[in-house]
């Protein structure tokens, strides 16, 4: 029995009716690991009597993350932003300026590349994976290519093996942005071990919640040592004045939260899987909405819920999002607008990206994460069915 229902379009929140969810349901993870585990880690910090020790929580976290991703090294940072910027600066081929990367991706990734002093060169994506592929990237590689950034999409992964081989053929370094793919695998190999390095986030909205933070995994000792220095002002560098040394260490309290979140990871994935199964069940009966399926032949976190609006869905995506958001279901467009059409204060390069522009109009993220219950998903599906059945009247009311 649903607790909240709409019986007429006049009751829609967009038309001044009451909201279905007074407390919004968002697309952010916001997972809360066991409080006692968090306090236990925090007490170790307090009892040590000093903020940093030879066996700090951040160091313990780095060891565990390296083991988790099957890599030799892990370097933690105060944010995913600094993990990316310092990695880009470290890996880019000196004297070259362009970074080949997808346009259909995180809205600030181009800004990160520009902040690192380089120029984004946007490429198209594969229509099936929604991700950069060897085929879409290779056309953009040239004598000025300093780096390739292979970004995993929000659901499943890019062709990491193919991109790794592409980078090798062109002797160009490759960095993977694995922010949304912490738990995933490609051909049975864990994400985190591909390319020259991979970057991840510990923001509260991500699978591993450290309140805030980021980290990089790599099998390259020279790179790991360099980044360890750069995040601590690069005091050991002989060329401090020209390096990107800064204060980008992960704080101990953030490391405590991330360790507690790591302890809870398998249980969290199990909860995500349950929510995903409910979405699978209820959305299959709604014509015009296609749930983007996880590739269950690989490891999946089941964290994000992405749907495509097909030709059978009569409402525009923008109006659908307005209706959902008005009710407290904080859905959002999937990577829209794409980066190559945004106005920026820095130079960018791109050609025609027809697949990207087509896909950027079709997908949206649905509420998920720690604060979304199975009952909430039933309410969401019922609401989608309601607005589909009343699409003509809703469109007419909007245009009045």
GROMACS .gro file of C-alpha atoms in nm:
model
  400
    1UNK     CA    1   0.000   0.000   0.000
    2UNK     CA    2   0.153   0.330  -0.109
    3UNK     CA    3   0.152   0.604   0.153
    4UNK     CA    4   0.155   0.889  -0.096
    5UNK     CA    5  -0.032   0.911  -0.424
    6UNK     CA    6  -0.150   1.168  -0.673
    7UNK     CA    7  -0.508   1.145  -0.794
    8UNK     CA    8  -0.513   1.438  -1.035
    9UNK     CA    9  -0.258   1.664  -1.201
   10UNK     CA   10  -0.381   1.950  -0.984
   11UNK     CA   11  -0.215   1.770  -0.693
   12UNK     CA   12   0.126   1.779  -0.859
   13UNK     CA   13   0.379   1.984  -0.665
   14UNK     CA   14   0.480   2.159  -0.986
   15UNK     CA   15   0.124   2.296  -0.996
   16UNK     CA   16   0.129   2.399  -0.627
   17UNK     CA   17   0.016   2.067  -0.481
   18UNK     CA   18   0.182   1.901  -0.184
   19UNK     CA   19   0.517   1.724  -0.225
   20UNK     CA   20   0.538   1.346  -0.219
   21UNK     CA   21   0.861   1.361  -0.020
   22UNK     CA   22   0.898   1.635   0.239
   23UNK     CA   23   1.253   1.516   0.300
   24UNK     CA   24   1.419   1.507  -0.043
   25UNK     CA   25   1.554   1.183  -0.187
   26UNK     CA   26   1.874   1.260  -0.372
   27UNK     CA   27   2.112   1.098  -0.618
   28UNK     CA   28   2.398   1.124  -0.369
   29UNK     CA   29   2.516   0.819  -0.180
   30UNK     CA   30   2.558   0.979   0.166
   31UNK     CA   31   2.623   0.639   0.324
   32UNK     CA   32   2.679   0.634   0.697
   33UNK     CA   33   2.919   0.364   0.810
   34UNK     CA   34   2.890   0.217   1.156
   35UNK     CA   35   2.938   0.503   1.404
   36UNK     CA   36   3.125   0.282   1.652
   37UNK     CA   37   3.381   0.186   1.387
   38UNK     CA   38   3.432   0.552   1.303
   39UNK     CA   39   3.474   0.641   1.671
   40UNK     CA   40   3.712   0.351   1.724
   41UNK     CA   41   3.941   0.478   1.449
   42UNK     CA   42   3.907   0.834   1.578
   43UNK     CA   43   4.000   0.732   1.933
   44UNK     CA   44   4.324   0.582   1.805
   45UNK     CA   45   4.408   0.922   1.663
   46UNK     CA   46   4.316   1.095   1.991
   47UNK     CA   47   4.506   0.850   2.208
   48UNK     CA   48   4.820   0.880   1.998
   49UNK     CA   49   4.849   1.235   2.132
   50UNK     CA   50   4.972   1.375   1.806
   51UNK     CA   51   4.813   1.442   1.475
   52UNK     CA   52   5.055   1.254   1.253
   53UNK     CA   53   5.242   0.936   1.340
   54UNK     CA   54   5.451   0.687   1.146
   55UNK     CA   55   5.142   0.465   1.133
   56UNK     CA   56   4.882   0.734   1.077
   57UNK     CA   57   4.524   0.657   0.980
   58UNK     CA   58   4.592   0.802   0.635
   59UNK     CA   59   4.885   0.563   0.593
   60UNK     CA   60   4.670   0.269   0.705
   61UNK     CA   61   4.402   0.377   0.460
   62UNK     CA   62   4.655   0.390   0.177
   63UNK     CA   63   4.772   0.036   0.252
   64UNK     CA   64   4.416  -0.095   0.257
   65UNK     CA   65   4.317   0.083  -0.063
   66UNK     CA   66   4.626  -0.043  -0.245
   67UNK     CA   67   4.534  -0.395  -0.137
   68UNK     CA   68   4.169  -0.341  -0.231
   69UNK     CA   69   4.258  -0.229  -0.584
   70UNK     CA   70   4.542  -0.481  -0.629
   71UNK     CA   71   4.799  -0.209  -0.685
   72UNK     CA   72   5.140  -0.149  -0.533
   73UNK     CA   73   5.084   0.209  -0.425
   74UNK     CA   74   4.808   0.440  -0.311
   75UNK     CA   75   4.844   0.811  -0.234
   76UNK     CA   76   4.563   0.992  -0.051
   77UNK     CA   77   4.479   1.359  -0.096
   78UNK     CA   78   4.253   1.614   0.069
   79UNK     CA   79   4.021   1.599  -0.233
   80UNK     CA   80   3.967   1.425  -0.563
   81UNK     CA   81   4.040   1.757  -0.730
   82UNK     CA   82   4.397   1.764  -0.604
   83UNK     CA   83   4.447   1.398  -0.684
   84UNK     CA   84   4.354   1.475  -1.044
   85UNK     CA   85   4.546   1.802  -1.079
   86UNK     CA   86   4.871   1.668  -0.937
   87UNK     CA   87   4.842   1.345  -1.135
   88UNK     CA   88   4.778   1.535  -1.458
   89UNK     CA   89   5.076   1.761  -1.394
   90UNK     CA   90   5.298   1.464  -1.314
   91UNK     CA   91   5.199   1.244  -1.607
   92UNK     CA   92   5.161   1.495  -1.894
   93UNK     CA   93   5.436   1.478  -2.154
   94UNK     CA   94   5.650   1.794  -2.110
   95UNK     CA   95   5.616   2.046  -2.390
   96UNK     CA   96   5.277   1.916  -2.506
   97UNK     CA   97   4.946   2.081  -2.422
   98UNK     CA   98   4.644   1.870  -2.519
   99UNK     CA   99   4.458   1.622  -2.298
  100UNK     CA  100   4.226   1.385  -2.485
  101UNK     CA  101   3.914   1.324  -2.278
  102UNK     CA  102   3.540   1.268  -2.322
  103UNK     CA  103   3.296   1.556  -2.333
  104UNK     CA  104   3.014   1.350  -2.180
  105UNK     CA  105   3.153   1.345  -1.828
  106UNK     CA  106   3.183   1.526  -1.494
  107UNK     CA  107   3.097   1.892  -1.546
  108UNK     CA  108   3.419   2.023  -1.388
  109UNK     CA  109   3.671   1.783  -1.542
  110UNK     CA  110   3.759   2.030  -1.818
  111UNK     CA  111   3.816   2.293  -1.548
  112UNK     CA  112   4.052   2.055  -1.368
  113UNK     CA  113   4.259   2.006  -1.683
  114UNK     CA  114   4.271   2.381  -1.747
  115UNK     CA  115   4.366   2.440  -1.383
  116UNK     CA  116   4.660   2.205  -1.440
  117UNK     CA  117   4.770   2.435  -1.722
  118UNK     CA  118   4.666   2.214  -2.016
  119UNK     CA  119   4.400   2.221  -2.287
  120UNK     CA  120   4.106   1.975  -2.296
  121UNK     CA  121   4.057   1.812  -2.635
  122UNK     CA  122   3.711   1.658  -2.624
  123UNK     CA  123   3.628   1.335  -2.801
  124UNK     CA  124   3.305   1.149  -2.864
  125UNK     CA  125   3.183   0.845  -2.670
  126UNK     CA  126   3.069   0.495  -2.750
  127UNK     CA  127   2.685   0.486  -2.779
  128UNK     CA  128   2.661   0.160  -2.584
  129UNK     CA  129   2.892   0.230  -2.291
  130UNK     CA  130   2.841   0.611  -2.286
  131UNK     CA  131   3.219   0.626  -2.237
  132UNK     CA  132   3.536   0.721  -2.418
  133UNK     CA  133   3.664   0.429  -2.627
  134UNK     CA  134   3.983   0.351  -2.821
  135UNK     CA  135   3.798   0.434  -3.143
  136UNK     CA  136   3.666   0.771  -3.027
  137UNK     CA  137   3.995   0.871  -2.865
  138UNK     CA  138   4.245   0.768  -3.134
  139UNK     CA  139   4.121   1.018  -3.391
  140UNK     CA  140   4.217   1.296  -3.148
  141UNK     CA  141   4.570   1.182  -3.067
  142UNK     CA  142   4.845   1.387  -3.231
  143UNK     CA  143   5.193   1.531  -3.179
  144UNK     CA  144   5.063   1.773  -2.915
  145UNK     CA  145   4.888   1.507  -2.703
  146UNK     CA  146   5.023   1.522  -2.351
  147UNK     CA  147   4.785   1.277  -2.184
  148UNK     CA  148   4.471   1.069  -2.227
  149UNK     CA  149   4.210   1.067  -1.951
  150UNK     CA  150   3.994   0.757  -1.965
  151UNK     CA  151   3.680   0.826  -1.764
  152UNK     CA  152   3.457   0.545  -1.645
  153UNK     CA  153   3.086   0.627  -1.692
  154UNK     CA  154   2.841   0.635  -1.404
  155UNK     CA  155   2.718   0.281  -1.471
  156UNK     CA  156   2.971   0.010  -1.568
  157UNK     CA  157   3.316   0.088  -1.709
  158UNK     CA  158   3.491   0.214  -2.019
  159UNK     CA  159   3.708  -0.017  -2.230
  160UNK     CA  160   4.004   0.023  -1.999
  161UNK     CA  161   4.206  -0.256  -2.159
  162UNK     CA  162   4.157  -0.113  -2.508
  163UNK     CA  163   4.246   0.238  -2.394
  164UNK     CA  164   4.553   0.110  -2.214
  165UNK     CA  165   4.669  -0.056  -2.536
  166UNK     CA  166   4.590   0.258  -2.737
  167UNK     CA  167   4.804   0.470  -2.507
  168UNK     CA  168   5.085   0.218  -2.537
  169UNK     CA  169   5.077   0.223  -2.919
  170UNK     CA  170   5.105   0.603  -2.922
  171UNK     CA  171   5.351   0.623  -2.631
  172UNK     CA  172   5.116   0.864  -2.450
  173UNK     CA  173   5.049   0.832  -2.074
  174UNK     CA  174   4.696   0.751  -1.966
  175UNK     CA  175   4.519   0.842  -1.642
  176UNK     CA  176   4.183   0.691  -1.552
  177UNK     CA  177   3.915   0.879  -1.363
  178UNK     CA  178   3.751   0.598  -1.165
  179UNK     CA  179   3.542   0.812  -0.931
  180UNK     CA  180   3.221   0.624  -1.008
  181UNK     CA  181   3.385   0.281  -1.044
  182UNK     CA  182   3.561   0.216  -0.715
  183UNK     CA  183   3.420  -0.133  -0.675
  184UNK     CA  184   3.401  -0.238  -1.040
  185UNK     CA  185   3.616  -0.467  -1.254
  186UNK     CA  186   3.698  -0.491  -1.623
  187UNK     CA  187   3.753  -0.840  -1.766
  188UNK     CA  188   3.785  -0.960  -1.408
  189UNK     CA  189   4.061  -0.711  -1.325
  190UNK     CA  190   3.983  -0.460  -1.054
  191UNK     CA  191   3.950  -0.097  -1.146
  192UNK     CA  192   4.244   0.088  -0.993
  193UNK     CA  193   4.518  -0.106  -1.165
  194UNK     CA  194   4.478   0.027  -1.519
  195UNK     CA  195   4.695   0.275  -1.705
  196UNK     CA  196   4.965   0.484  -1.542
  197UNK     CA  197   4.734   0.570  -1.254
  198UNK     CA  198   4.370   0.596  -1.151
  199UNK     CA  199   4.201   0.866  -0.942
  200UNK     CA  200   3.909   0.830  -0.701
  201UNK     CA  201   3.703   1.048  -0.468
  202UNK     CA  202   3.623   1.007  -0.099
  203UNK     CA  203   3.346   1.267  -0.105
  204UNK     CA  204   3.033   1.189   0.096
  205UNK     CA  205   2.838   1.141  -0.226
  206UNK     CA  206   3.064   0.856  -0.340
  207UNK     CA  207   3.080   0.486  -0.262
  208UNK     CA  208   3.358   0.534  -0.007
  209UNK     CA  209   3.260   0.820   0.222
  210UNK     CA  210   3.549   1.000   0.387
  211UNK     CA  211   3.340   1.319   0.428
  212UNK     CA  212   3.582   1.459   0.169
  213UNK     CA  213   3.908   1.344   0.013
  214UNK     CA  214   4.055   1.160  -0.281
  215UNK     CA  215   4.322   0.911  -0.371
  216UNK     CA  216   4.530   0.776  -0.656
  217UNK     CA  217   4.641   0.419  -0.723
  218UNK     CA  218   4.939   0.320  -0.935
  219UNK     CA  219   5.204   0.054  -0.984
  220UNK     CA  220   5.463   0.323  -1.065
  221UNK     CA  221   5.689   0.385  -0.764
  222UNK     CA  222   5.847   0.694  -0.915
  223UNK     CA  223   5.505   0.851  -0.968
  224UNK     CA  224   5.388   0.757  -0.619
  225UNK     CA  225   5.699   0.907  -0.459
  226UNK     CA  226   5.663   1.224  -0.665
  227UNK     CA  227   5.299   1.269  -0.562
  228UNK     CA  228   5.379   1.201  -0.196
  229UNK     CA  229   5.618   1.495  -0.213
  230UNK     CA  230   5.387   1.722  -0.409
  231UNK     CA  231   5.100   1.685  -0.162
  232UNK     CA  232   5.328   1.799   0.121
  233UNK     CA  233   5.461   2.123  -0.029
  234UNK     CA  234   5.730   1.933  -0.222
  235UNK     CA  235   5.987   2.044   0.032
  236UNK     CA  236   6.227   1.776  -0.088
  237UNK     CA  237   6.224   1.901  -0.445
  238UNK     CA  238   6.528   2.082  -0.574
  239UNK     CA  239   6.294   2.289  -0.788
  240UNK     CA  240   6.023   2.381  -0.543
  241UNK     CA  241   5.962   2.711  -0.710
  242UNK     CA  242   5.853   2.542  -1.035
  243UNK     CA  243   5.675   2.239  -0.897
  244UNK     CA  244   5.310   2.201  -0.804
  245UNK     CA  245   5.389   2.128  -0.443
  246UNK     CA  246   5.104   2.221  -0.211
  247UNK     CA  247   4.932   2.119   0.111
  248UNK     CA  248   4.699   1.845  -0.011
  249UNK     CA  249   4.726   1.581   0.261
  250UNK     CA  250   4.421   1.385   0.370
  251UNK     CA  251   4.333   1.474   0.730
  252UNK     CA  252   4.325   1.199   0.990
  253UNK     CA  253   3.956   1.241   1.074
  254UNK     CA  254   3.870   1.201   0.705
  255UNK     CA  255   4.086   0.890   0.693
  256UNK     CA  256   3.897   0.751   0.998
  257UNK     CA  257   3.566   0.797   0.818
  258UNK     CA  258   3.700   0.640   0.498
  259UNK     CA  259   3.836   0.338   0.690
  260UNK     CA  260   3.497   0.286   0.858
  261UNK     CA  261   3.329   0.316   0.518
  262UNK     CA  262   3.570   0.060   0.373
  263UNK     CA  263   3.482  -0.180   0.655
  264UNK     CA  264   3.115  -0.143   0.558
  265UNK     CA  265   3.165  -0.171   0.184
  266UNK     CA  266   3.035  -0.522   0.116
  267UNK     CA  267   2.721  -0.459   0.322
  268UNK     CA  268   2.669  -0.131   0.139
  269UNK     CA  269   2.697  -0.301  -0.202
  270UNK     CA  270   2.443  -0.560  -0.088
  271UNK     CA  271   2.201  -0.281   0.009
  272UNK     CA  272   2.261  -0.109  -0.325
  273UNK     CA  273   2.190  -0.435  -0.505
  274UNK     CA  274   1.854  -0.465  -0.325
  275UNK     CA  275   1.754  -0.114  -0.432
  276UNK     CA  276   1.866  -0.183  -0.789
  277UNK     CA  277   1.655  -0.502  -0.799
  278UNK     CA  278   1.347  -0.306  -0.696
  279UNK     CA  279   1.412  -0.050  -0.970
  280UNK     CA  280   1.458  -0.336  -1.218
  281UNK     CA  281   1.127  -0.484  -1.114
  282UNK     CA  282   0.912  -0.172  -1.116
  283UNK     CA  283   1.055   0.010  -1.419
  284UNK     CA  284   1.020  -0.281  -1.657
  285UNK     CA  285   0.645  -0.215  -1.676
  286UNK     CA  286   0.675   0.156  -1.758
  287UNK     CA  287   0.696   0.205  -2.133
  288UNK     CA  288   0.935   0.482  -2.232
  289UNK     CA  289   1.179   0.435  -1.944
  290UNK     CA  290   1.476   0.202  -1.982
  291UNK     CA  291   1.690   0.124  -1.680
  292UNK     CA  292   2.060   0.122  -1.771
  293UNK     CA  293   2.163  -0.229  -1.662
  294UNK     CA  294   2.477  -0.312  -1.469
  295UNK     CA  295   2.705  -0.565  -1.634
  296UNK     CA  296   2.673  -0.838  -1.373
  297UNK     CA  297   2.941  -1.050  -1.535
  298UNK     CA  298   3.176  -0.802  -1.362
  299UNK     CA  299   3.195  -0.665  -1.006
  300UNK     CA  300   2.926  -0.398  -0.963
  301UNK     CA  301   2.858  -0.151  -0.684
  302UNK     CA  302   2.496  -0.100  -0.799
  303UNK     CA  303   2.533   0.251  -0.657
  304UNK     CA  304   2.388   0.475  -0.930
  305UNK     CA  305   2.054   0.441  -1.102
  306UNK     CA  306   2.049   0.579  -1.458
  307UNK     CA  307   1.750   0.562  -1.691
  308UNK     CA  308   1.699   0.649  -2.056
  309UNK     CA  309   1.383   0.818  -2.179
  310UNK     CA  310   1.292   0.649  -2.507
  311UNK     CA  311   1.056   0.752  -2.785
  312UNK     CA  312   0.756   0.614  -2.597
  313UNK     CA  313   0.798   0.870  -2.319
  314UNK     CA  314   0.584   1.169  -2.414
  315UNK     CA  315   0.723   1.429  -2.175
  316UNK     CA  316   1.054   1.603  -2.235
  317UNK     CA  317   1.336   1.513  -2.003
  318UNK     CA  318   1.346   1.868  -1.869
  319UNK     CA  319   0.976   1.863  -1.779
  320UNK     CA  320   1.011   1.514  -1.631
  321UNK     CA  321   1.295   1.639  -1.412
  322UNK     CA  322   1.094   1.944  -1.307
  323UNK     CA  323   0.804   1.721  -1.203
  324UNK     CA  324   1.027   1.483  -1.008
  325UNK     CA  325   1.228   1.752  -0.837
  326UNK     CA  326   0.916   1.944  -0.736
  327UNK     CA  327   0.798   1.632  -0.551
  328UNK     CA  328   1.128   1.597  -0.363
  329UNK     CA  329   1.275   1.330  -0.591
  330UNK     CA  330   1.601   1.504  -0.676
  331UNK     CA  331   1.674   1.350  -1.013
  332UNK     CA  332   1.912   1.518  -1.255
  333UNK     CA  333   2.021   1.508  -1.616
  334UNK     CA  334   2.308   1.277  -1.702
  335UNK     CA  335   2.617   1.488  -1.783
  336UNK     CA  336   2.420   1.761  -1.955
  337UNK     CA  337   2.518   1.987  -2.117
  338UNK     CA  338   2.829   1.807  -2.246
  339UNK     CA  339   3.154   1.992  -2.185
  340UNK     CA  340   3.233   2.087  -2.545
  341UNK     CA  341   2.922   2.309  -2.573
  342UNK     CA  342   2.984   2.499  -2.249
  343UNK     CA  343   3.134   2.846  -2.258
  344UNK     CA  344   3.463   2.858  -2.072
  345UNK     CA  345   3.729   3.115  -1.988
  346UNK     CA  346   4.000   2.880  -2.111
  347UNK     CA  347   4.070   2.727  -2.455
  348UNK     CA  348   3.927   2.390  -2.552
  349UNK     CA  349   3.937   2.181  -2.869
  350UNK     CA  350   3.663   1.965  -3.018
  351UNK     CA  351   3.508   1.869  -3.347
  352UNK     CA  352   3.157   1.745  -3.407
  353UNK     CA  353   3.050   1.504  -3.133
  354UNK     CA  354   2.712   1.375  -3.256
  355UNK     CA  355   2.688   1.074  -3.029
  356UNK     CA  356   2.766   1.280  -2.722
  357UNK     CA  357   2.509   1.546  -2.811
  358UNK     CA  358   2.243   1.281  -2.878
  359UNK     CA  359   2.305   1.092  -2.555
  360UNK     CA  360   2.323   1.410  -2.346
  361UNK     CA  361   1.951   1.465  -2.412
  362UNK     CA  362   1.825   1.120  -2.313
  363UNK     CA  363   1.949   1.002  -1.975
  364UNK     CA  364   1.884   1.101  -1.617
  365UNK     CA  365   1.990   0.986  -1.271
  366UNK     CA  366   1.727   0.867  -1.029
  367UNK     CA  367   1.726   0.888  -0.647
  368UNK     CA  368   1.956   0.629  -0.488
  369UNK     CA  369   2.184   0.578  -0.193
  370UNK     CA  370   2.162   0.544   0.180
  371UNK     CA  371   1.845   0.749   0.231
  372UNK     CA  372   1.633   0.585  -0.037
  373UNK     CA  373   1.425   0.290   0.079
  374UNK     CA  374   1.260   0.018  -0.126
  375UNK     CA  375   0.924   0.176  -0.039
  376UNK     CA  376   1.049   0.507  -0.178
  377UNK     CA  377   1.132   0.339  -0.508
  378UNK     CA  378   0.779   0.201  -0.530
  379UNK     CA  379   0.649   0.554  -0.475
  380UNK     CA  380   0.879   0.688  -0.746
  381UNK     CA  381   0.769   0.423  -0.996
  382UNK     CA  382   0.403   0.489  -0.917
  383UNK     CA  383   0.459   0.859  -0.975
  384UNK     CA  384   0.629   0.794  -1.311
  385UNK     CA  385   0.334   0.579  -1.413
  386UNK     CA  386   0.097   0.856  -1.310
  387UNK     CA  387   0.269   1.130  -1.511
  388UNK     CA  388   0.302   0.901  -1.812
  389UNK     CA  389  -0.071   0.834  -1.801
  390UNK     CA  390  -0.146   1.204  -1.773
  391UNK     CA  391   0.126   1.331  -2.005
  392UNK     CA  392  -0.109   1.508  -2.247
  393UNK     CA  393  -0.289   1.698  -1.969
  394UNK     CA  394   0.038   1.791  -1.799
  395UNK     CA  395   0.184   1.930  -2.121
  396UNK     CA  396  -0.137   2.124  -2.182
  397UNK     CA  397  -0.130   2.268  -1.827
  398UNK     CA  398   0.236   2.371  -1.862
  399UNK     CA  399   0.174   2.559  -2.186
  400UNK     CA  400  -0.129   2.749  -2.058
   0.00000   0.00000   0.00000
